[in-house]
Short mmCIF file of C-alpha atoms and ligand atoms in Angstrom, two decimals:
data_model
loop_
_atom_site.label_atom_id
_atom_site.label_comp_id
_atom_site.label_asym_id
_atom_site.label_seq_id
_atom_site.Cartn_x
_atom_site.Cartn_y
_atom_site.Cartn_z
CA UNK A 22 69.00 34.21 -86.00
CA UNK A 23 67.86 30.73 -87.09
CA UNK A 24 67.06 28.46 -84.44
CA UNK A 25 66.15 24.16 -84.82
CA UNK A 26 64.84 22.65 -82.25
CA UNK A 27 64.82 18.89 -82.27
CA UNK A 28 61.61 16.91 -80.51
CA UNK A 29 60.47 13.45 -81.11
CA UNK A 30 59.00 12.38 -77.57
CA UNK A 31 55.52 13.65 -76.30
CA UNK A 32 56.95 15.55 -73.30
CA UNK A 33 59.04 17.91 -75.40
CA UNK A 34 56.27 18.57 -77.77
CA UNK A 35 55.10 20.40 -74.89
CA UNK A 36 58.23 22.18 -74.17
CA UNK A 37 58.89 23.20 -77.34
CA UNK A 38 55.50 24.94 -77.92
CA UNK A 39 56.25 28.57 -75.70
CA UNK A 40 59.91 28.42 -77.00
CA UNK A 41 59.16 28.04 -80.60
CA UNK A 42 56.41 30.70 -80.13
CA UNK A 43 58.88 33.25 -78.43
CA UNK A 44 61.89 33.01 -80.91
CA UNK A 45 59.07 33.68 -83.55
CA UNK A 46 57.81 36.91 -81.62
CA UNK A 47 61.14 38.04 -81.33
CA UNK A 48 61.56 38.10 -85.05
CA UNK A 49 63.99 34.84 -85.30
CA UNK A 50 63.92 32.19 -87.72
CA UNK A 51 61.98 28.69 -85.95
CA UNK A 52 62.20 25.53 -87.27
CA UNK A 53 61.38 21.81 -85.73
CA UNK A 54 63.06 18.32 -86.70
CA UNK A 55 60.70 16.14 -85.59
CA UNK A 56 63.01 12.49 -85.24
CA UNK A 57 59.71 10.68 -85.04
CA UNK A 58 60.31 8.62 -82.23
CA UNK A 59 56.68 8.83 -80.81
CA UNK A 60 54.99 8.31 -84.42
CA UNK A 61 50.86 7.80 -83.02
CA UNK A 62 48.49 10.29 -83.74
CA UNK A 63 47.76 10.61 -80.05
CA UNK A 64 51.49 10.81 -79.11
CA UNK A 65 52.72 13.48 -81.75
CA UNK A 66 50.13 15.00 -84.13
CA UNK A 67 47.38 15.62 -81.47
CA UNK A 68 50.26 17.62 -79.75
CA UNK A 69 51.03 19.71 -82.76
CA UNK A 70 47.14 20.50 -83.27
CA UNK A 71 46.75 21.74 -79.87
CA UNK A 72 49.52 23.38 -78.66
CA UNK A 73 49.77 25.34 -82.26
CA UNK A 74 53.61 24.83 -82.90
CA UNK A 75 54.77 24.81 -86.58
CA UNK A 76 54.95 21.94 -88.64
CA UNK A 77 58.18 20.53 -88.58
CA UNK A 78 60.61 21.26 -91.20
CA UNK A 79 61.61 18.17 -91.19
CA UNK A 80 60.55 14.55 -89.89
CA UNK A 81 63.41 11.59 -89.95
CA UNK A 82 60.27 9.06 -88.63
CA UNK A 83 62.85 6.99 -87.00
CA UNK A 84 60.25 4.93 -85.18
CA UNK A 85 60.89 2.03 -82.68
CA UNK A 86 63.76 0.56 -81.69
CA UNK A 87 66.41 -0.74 -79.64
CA UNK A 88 68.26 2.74 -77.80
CA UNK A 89 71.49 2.21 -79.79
CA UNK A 90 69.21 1.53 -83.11
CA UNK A 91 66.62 4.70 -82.50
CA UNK A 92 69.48 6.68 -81.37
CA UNK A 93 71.76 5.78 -84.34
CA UNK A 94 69.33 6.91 -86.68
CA UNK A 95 68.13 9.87 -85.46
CA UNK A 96 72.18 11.11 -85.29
CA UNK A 97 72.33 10.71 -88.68
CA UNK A 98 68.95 11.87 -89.86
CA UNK A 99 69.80 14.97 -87.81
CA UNK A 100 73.60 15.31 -89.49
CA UNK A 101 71.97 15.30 -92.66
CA UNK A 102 69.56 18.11 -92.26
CA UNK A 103 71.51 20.75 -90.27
CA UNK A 104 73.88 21.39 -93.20
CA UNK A 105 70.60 22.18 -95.12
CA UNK A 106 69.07 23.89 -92.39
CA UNK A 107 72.13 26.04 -91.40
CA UNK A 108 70.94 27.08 -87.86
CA UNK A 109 72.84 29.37 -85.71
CA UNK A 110 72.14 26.82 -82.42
CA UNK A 111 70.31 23.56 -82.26
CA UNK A 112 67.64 23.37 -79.26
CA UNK A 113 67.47 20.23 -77.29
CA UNK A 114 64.87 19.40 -74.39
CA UNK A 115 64.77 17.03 -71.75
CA UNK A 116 66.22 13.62 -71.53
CA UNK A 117 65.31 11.33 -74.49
CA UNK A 118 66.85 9.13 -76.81
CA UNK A 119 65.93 12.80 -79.10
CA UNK A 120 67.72 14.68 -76.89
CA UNK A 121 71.05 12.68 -76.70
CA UNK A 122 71.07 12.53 -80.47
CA UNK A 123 70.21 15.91 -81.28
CA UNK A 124 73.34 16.73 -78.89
CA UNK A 125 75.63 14.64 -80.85
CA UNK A 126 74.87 15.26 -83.93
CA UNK A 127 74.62 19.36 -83.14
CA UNK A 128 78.28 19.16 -81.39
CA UNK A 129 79.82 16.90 -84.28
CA UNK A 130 78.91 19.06 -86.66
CA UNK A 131 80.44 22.48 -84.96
CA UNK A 132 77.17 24.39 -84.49
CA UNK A 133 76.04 26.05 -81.07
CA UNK A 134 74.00 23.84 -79.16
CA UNK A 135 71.68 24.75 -76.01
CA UNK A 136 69.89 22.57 -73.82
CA UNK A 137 66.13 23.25 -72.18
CA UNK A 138 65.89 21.48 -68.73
CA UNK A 139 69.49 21.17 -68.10
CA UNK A 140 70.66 20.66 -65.00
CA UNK A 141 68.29 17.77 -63.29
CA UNK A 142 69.73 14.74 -61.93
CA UNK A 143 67.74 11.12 -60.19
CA UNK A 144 71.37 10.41 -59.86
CA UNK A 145 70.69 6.90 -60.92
CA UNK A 146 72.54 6.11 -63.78
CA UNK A 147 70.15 2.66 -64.67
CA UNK A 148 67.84 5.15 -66.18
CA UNK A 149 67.95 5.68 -69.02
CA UNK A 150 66.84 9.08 -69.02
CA UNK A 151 69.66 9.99 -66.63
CA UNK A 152 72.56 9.24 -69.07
CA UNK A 153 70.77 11.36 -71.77
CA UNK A 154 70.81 14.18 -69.84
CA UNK A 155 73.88 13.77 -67.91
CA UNK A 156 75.79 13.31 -71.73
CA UNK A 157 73.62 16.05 -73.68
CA UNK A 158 74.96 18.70 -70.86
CA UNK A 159 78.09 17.85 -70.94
CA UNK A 160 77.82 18.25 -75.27
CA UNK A 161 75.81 21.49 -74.73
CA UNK A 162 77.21 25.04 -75.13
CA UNK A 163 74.70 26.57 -73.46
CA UNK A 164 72.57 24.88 -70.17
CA UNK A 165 69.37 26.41 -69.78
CA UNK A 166 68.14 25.38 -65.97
CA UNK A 167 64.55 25.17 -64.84
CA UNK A 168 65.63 25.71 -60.71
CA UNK A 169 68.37 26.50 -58.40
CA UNK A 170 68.30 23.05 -57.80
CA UNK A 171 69.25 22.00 -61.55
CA UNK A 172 72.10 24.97 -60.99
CA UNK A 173 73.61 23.82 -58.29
CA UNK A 174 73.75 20.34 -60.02
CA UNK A 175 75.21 21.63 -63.15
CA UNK A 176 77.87 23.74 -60.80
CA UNK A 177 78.85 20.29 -59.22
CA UNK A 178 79.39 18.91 -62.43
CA UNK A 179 82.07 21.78 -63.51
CA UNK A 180 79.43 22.97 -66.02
CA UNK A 181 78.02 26.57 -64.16
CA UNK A 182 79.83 29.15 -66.36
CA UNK A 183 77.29 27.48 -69.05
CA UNK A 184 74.40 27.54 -67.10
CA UNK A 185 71.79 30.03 -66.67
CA UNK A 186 68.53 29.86 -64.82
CA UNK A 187 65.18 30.52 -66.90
CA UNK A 188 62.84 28.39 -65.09
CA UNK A 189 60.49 25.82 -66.42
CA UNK A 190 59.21 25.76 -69.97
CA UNK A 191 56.74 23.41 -69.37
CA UNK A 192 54.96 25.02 -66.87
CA UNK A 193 54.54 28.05 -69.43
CA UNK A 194 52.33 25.31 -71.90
CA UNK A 195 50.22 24.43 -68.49
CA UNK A 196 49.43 28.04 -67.36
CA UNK A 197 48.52 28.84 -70.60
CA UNK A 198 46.14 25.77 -71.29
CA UNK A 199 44.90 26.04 -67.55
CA UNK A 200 43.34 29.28 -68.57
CA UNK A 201 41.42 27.59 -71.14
CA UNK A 202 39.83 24.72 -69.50
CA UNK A 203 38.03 26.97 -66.39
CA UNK A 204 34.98 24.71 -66.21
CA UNK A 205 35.62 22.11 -68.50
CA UNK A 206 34.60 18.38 -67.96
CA UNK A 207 36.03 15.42 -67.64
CA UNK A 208 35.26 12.70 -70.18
CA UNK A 209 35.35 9.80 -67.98
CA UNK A 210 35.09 5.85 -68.88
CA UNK A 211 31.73 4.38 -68.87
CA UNK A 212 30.51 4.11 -65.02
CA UNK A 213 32.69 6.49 -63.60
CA UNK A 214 31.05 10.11 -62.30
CA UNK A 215 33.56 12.52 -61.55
CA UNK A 216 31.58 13.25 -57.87
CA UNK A 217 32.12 9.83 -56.89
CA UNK A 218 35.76 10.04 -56.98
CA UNK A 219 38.88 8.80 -58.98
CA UNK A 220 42.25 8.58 -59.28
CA UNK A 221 44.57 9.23 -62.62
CA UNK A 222 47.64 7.18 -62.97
CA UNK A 223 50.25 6.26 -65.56
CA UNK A 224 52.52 4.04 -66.30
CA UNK A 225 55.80 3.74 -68.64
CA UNK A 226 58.86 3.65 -67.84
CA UNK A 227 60.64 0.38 -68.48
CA UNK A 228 61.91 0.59 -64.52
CA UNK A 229 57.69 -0.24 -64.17
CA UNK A 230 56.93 -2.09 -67.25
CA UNK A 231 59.42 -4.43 -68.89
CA UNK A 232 60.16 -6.62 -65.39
CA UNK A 233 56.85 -8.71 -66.06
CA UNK A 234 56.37 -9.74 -62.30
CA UNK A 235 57.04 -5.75 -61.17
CA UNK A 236 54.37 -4.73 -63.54
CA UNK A 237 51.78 -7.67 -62.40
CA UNK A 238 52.22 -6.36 -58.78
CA UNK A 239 51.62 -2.80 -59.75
CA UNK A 240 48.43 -3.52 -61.96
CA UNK A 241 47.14 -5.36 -58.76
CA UNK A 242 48.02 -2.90 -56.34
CA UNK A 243 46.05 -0.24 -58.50
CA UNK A 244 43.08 -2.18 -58.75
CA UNK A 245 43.21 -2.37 -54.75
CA UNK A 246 43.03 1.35 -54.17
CA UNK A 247 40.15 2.76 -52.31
CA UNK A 248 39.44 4.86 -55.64
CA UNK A 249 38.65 3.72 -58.86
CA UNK A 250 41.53 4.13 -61.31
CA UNK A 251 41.86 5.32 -64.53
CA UNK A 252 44.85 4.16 -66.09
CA UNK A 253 45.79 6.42 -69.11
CA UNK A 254 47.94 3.74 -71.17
CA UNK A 255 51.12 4.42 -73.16
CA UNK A 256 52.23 2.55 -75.82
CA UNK A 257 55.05 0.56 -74.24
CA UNK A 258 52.38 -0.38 -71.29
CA UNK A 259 50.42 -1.94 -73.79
CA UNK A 260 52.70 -3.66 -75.48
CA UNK A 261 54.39 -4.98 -72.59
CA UNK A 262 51.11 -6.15 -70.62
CA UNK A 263 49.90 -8.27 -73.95
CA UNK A 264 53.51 -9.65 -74.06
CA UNK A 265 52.94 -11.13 -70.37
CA UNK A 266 49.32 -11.89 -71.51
CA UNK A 267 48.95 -9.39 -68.71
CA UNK A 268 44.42 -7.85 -68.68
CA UNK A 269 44.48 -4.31 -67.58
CA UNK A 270 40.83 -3.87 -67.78
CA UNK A 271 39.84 -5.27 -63.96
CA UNK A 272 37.62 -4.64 -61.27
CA UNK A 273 39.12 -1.08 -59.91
CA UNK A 274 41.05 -0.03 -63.24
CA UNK A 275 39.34 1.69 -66.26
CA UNK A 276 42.01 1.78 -68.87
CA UNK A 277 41.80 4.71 -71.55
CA UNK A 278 44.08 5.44 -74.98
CA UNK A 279 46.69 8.26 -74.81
CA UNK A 280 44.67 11.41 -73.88
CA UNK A 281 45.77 14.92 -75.76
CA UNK A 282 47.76 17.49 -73.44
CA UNK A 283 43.88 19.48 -72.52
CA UNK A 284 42.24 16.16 -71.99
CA UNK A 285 45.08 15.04 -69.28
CA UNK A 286 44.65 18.07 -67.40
CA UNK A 287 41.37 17.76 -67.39
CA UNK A 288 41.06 14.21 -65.79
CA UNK A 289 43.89 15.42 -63.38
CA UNK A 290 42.19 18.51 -62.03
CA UNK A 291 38.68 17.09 -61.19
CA UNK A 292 40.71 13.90 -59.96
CA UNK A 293 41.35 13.20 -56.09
CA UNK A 294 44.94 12.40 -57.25
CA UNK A 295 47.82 10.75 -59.46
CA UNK A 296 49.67 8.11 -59.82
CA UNK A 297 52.29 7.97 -61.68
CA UNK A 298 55.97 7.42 -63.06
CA UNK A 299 56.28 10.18 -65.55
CA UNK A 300 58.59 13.45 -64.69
CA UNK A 301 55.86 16.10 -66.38
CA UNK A 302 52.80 14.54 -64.45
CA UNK A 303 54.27 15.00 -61.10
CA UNK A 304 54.93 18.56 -61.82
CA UNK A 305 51.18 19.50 -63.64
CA UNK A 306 49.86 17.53 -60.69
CA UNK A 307 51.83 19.65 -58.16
CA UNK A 308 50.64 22.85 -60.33
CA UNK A 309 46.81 21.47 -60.26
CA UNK A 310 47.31 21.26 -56.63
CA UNK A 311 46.40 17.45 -56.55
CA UNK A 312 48.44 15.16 -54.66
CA UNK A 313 50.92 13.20 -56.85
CA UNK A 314 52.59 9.25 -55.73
CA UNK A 315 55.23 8.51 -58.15
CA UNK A 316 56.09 4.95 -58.98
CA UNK A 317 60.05 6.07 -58.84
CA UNK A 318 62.79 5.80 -56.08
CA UNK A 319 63.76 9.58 -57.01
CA UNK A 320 62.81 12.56 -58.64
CA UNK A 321 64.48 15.34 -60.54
CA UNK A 322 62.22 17.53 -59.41
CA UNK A 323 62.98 17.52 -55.84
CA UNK A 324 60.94 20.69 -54.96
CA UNK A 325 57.49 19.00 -55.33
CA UNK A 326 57.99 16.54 -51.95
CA UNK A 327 57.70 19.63 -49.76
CA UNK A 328 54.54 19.51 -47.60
CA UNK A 329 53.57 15.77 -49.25
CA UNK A 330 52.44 17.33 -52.29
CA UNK A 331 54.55 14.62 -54.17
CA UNK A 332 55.48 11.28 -52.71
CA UNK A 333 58.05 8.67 -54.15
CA UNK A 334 56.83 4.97 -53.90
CA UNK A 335 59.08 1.77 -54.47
CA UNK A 336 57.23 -0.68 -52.35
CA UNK A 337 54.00 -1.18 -53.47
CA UNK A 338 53.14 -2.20 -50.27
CA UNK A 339 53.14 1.91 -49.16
CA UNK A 340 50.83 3.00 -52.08
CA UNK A 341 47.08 2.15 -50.53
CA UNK A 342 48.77 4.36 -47.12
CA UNK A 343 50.75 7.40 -49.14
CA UNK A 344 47.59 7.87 -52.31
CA UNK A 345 45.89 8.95 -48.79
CA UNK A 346 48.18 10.91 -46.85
CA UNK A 347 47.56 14.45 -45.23
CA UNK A 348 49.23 17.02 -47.17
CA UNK A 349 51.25 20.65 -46.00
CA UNK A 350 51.35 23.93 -47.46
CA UNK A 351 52.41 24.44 -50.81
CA UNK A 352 55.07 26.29 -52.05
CA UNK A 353 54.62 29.26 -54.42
CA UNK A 354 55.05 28.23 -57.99
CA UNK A 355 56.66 31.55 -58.93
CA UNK A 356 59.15 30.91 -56.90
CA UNK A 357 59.94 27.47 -57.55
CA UNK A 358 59.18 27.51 -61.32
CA UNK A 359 59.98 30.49 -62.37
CA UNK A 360 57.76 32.73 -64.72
CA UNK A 361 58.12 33.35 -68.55
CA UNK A 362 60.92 31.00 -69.20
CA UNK A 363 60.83 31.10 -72.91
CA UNK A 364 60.91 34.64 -72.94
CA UNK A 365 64.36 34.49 -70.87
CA UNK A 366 65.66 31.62 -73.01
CA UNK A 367 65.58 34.28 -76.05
CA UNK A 368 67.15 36.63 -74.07
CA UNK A 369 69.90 34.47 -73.26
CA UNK A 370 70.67 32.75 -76.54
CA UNK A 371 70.42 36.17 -77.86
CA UNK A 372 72.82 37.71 -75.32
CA UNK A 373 75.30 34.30 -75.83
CA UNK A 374 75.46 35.01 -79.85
CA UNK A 375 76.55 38.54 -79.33
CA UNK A 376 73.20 39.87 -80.62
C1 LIG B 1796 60.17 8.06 -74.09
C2 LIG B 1796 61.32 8.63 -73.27
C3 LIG B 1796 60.86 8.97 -71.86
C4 LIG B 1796 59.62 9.86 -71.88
C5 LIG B 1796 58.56 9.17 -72.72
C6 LIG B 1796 57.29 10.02 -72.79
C7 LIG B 1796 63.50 7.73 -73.91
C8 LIG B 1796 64.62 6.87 -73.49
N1 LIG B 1796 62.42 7.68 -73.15
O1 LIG B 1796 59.84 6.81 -73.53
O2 LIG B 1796 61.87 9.65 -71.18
O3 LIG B 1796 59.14 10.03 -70.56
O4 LIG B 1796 59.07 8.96 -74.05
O5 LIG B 1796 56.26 9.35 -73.43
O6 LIG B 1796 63.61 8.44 -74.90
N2 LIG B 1796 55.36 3.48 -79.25
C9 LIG B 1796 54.26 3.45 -80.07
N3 LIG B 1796 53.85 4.62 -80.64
C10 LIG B 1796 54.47 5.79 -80.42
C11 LIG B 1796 55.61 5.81 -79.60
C12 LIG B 1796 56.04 4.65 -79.01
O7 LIG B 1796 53.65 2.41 -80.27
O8 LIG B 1796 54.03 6.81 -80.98
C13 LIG B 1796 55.81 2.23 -78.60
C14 LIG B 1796 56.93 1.59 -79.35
O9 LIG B 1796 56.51 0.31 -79.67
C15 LIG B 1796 58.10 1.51 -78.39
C16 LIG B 1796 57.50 1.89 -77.04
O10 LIG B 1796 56.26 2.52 -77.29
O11 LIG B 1796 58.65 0.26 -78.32
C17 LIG B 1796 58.43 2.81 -76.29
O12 LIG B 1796 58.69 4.00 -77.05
P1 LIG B 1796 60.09 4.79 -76.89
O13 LIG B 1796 60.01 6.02 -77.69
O14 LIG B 1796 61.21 3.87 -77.09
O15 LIG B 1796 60.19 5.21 -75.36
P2 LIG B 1796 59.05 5.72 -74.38
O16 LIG B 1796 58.74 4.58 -73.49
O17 LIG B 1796 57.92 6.37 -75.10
#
């Protein structure tokens, strides 16, 4: 078989790597359209380098842009390759503007299309992220769940006779790069010492970022912490804290470029905890065992609250209290995560095409 799987954002980078190297082991064609909608060095490239997937077959560099704009372009980059590329299903991952145009394009154009991480819900439709999954499962042939929970989501929906549960991709990228940092080091910003104590945190979605006065608050608040803070900046942070003429560098915050996928687990493990608003951090967190606040009213993945390990925070007000709180016993991550997903998602695609 020939599969494409379409990336463009940093997260599925990661998510791609294990399934791109298990079609390949199986003997099946792998090939990646990259829609180039995270274009830096230290949001795309450095994520090829390390995590060893292929080059991709094809890049549409879409760049920035309005959602309807990025989108727009990527559907028709992506309708103009796949008659050249003549896979036998399209792979799409996650929830971003890629995703949602790789779904389109795939189910316009009549070829099988599976989705990796289908099945999670914040059930808040404002996010963006939210309608991109909610549409590319509903385009999808084939849902490919992390957890029960994302099943029993999918069966609400009408959607379970396309669903099957494979667990988490992403946690196959962390075990595997866990076992390669055993005793590594953090590389810390000048002043910090990784005995004193620190916290990580990041910040990007536009929930956090693009309502100036939310964004002031939360740079403040994270300078108050007991902890020093590094703040590992994305590229919409930046942008949007020069718009408002906004300094992160302040007493309590050491702000730090985009770090590569080793580097971030790195500063997470020897840290005393995160902070953060991204989906993949709360999970590696929850996997590193460090305590995780997210800067969200909800969370798709539901199963990291248990015993504290992952608290959500709206009012800024809570954070100094819940970045200390006492924590319970963890759940096992087999069970919760699943083990070898990508394996599973080959058998499954394979047993779907009749092969
Ligand atoms: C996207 C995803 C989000 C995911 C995140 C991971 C959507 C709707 N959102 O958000 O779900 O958690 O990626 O990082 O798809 N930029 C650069 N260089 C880059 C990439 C982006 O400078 O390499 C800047 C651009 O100026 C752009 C801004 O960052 O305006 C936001 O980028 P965009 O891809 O629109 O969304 P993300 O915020 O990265």
């Amino acid at each position: 078989m020939r599969i494409v799987s379409v990336v463009g954002a940093r997260p599925q980078f990661i998510k791609v790597a294990p399934v791109a190297a298990a079609f390949q082991r199986a003997g099946h064609e792998h090939l990646v359209i990259h829609t180039g909608q995270h274009y830096d060095d230290r949001m795309s490239g450095a994520f090829f380098r390390e995590l060893n997937i292929p080059a991709p077959e094809v890049n549409l560099a879409v760049g920035s842009g309005t959602p309807g704009t990025q989108t727009a372009s990527m559907v028709a980059g992506i309708e103009q390759a796949l008659p050249e590329l003549r896979p036998d299903w399209v792979v799409v991952y996650g929830d971003t503007n890629s995703t949602l145009a790789g779904a389109i394009a795939t189910a316009q154009s009549g070829v099988r299309l599976a989705h990796v991480e289908a099945g999670l819900r914040s059930f808040n439709r404002t996010m963006p992220e939210e309608l991109n999954r909610v549409l590319a499962d509903h385009a999808a042939d084939l849902l490919l769940a992390p957890t029960k929970g994302a099943m029993a989501n999918l069966a609400r929906e009408g959607l379970g006779d396309r669903a099957e549960l494979v667990g988490d991709v992403a946690r196959e990228t962390f075990d595997a790069m866990r076992s390669r940092i055993t005793g590594e080091s953090p590389v810390l910003p000048d002043g910090l010492r990784p005995e004193d104590g620190y916290l990580v945190a990041t910040v990007h979605r536009q929930e956090n970022t693009d309502d100036l006065p939310r964004l002031s608050e939360l740079v403040a608040t994270l300078g108050s912490l007991p902890l020093p803070v590094v703040l590992v900046c994305h590229p919409r942070l930046i942008a949007r804290a020069n718009r408002g003429n906004l300094e992160l560098d302040r007493d309590g915050i050491h702000p730090v470029d985009p770090l590569s996928y080793r580097e971030m687990l790195v500063m997470m493990e020897h840290s005393q905890g995160v902070v953060t608003d991204s989906g993949g951090l709360q999970k590696e967190a929850w996997l590193l065992r460090r305590p995780c606040t997210s800067l969200r009213a909800e969370t798709e993945w539901g199963e990291t609250l248990a015993g504290g390990w992952n608290a959500l925070c709206t009012d800024l007000n809570d954070l100094p209290r819940l970045v200390d709180r006492d924590l319970g016993p963890r759940p096992d991550a087999d069970a919760v995560f699943g083990s070898a997903a990508s394996e599973r998602i080959v058998a499954v695609v394979e047993s779907w095409s009749g092969a």
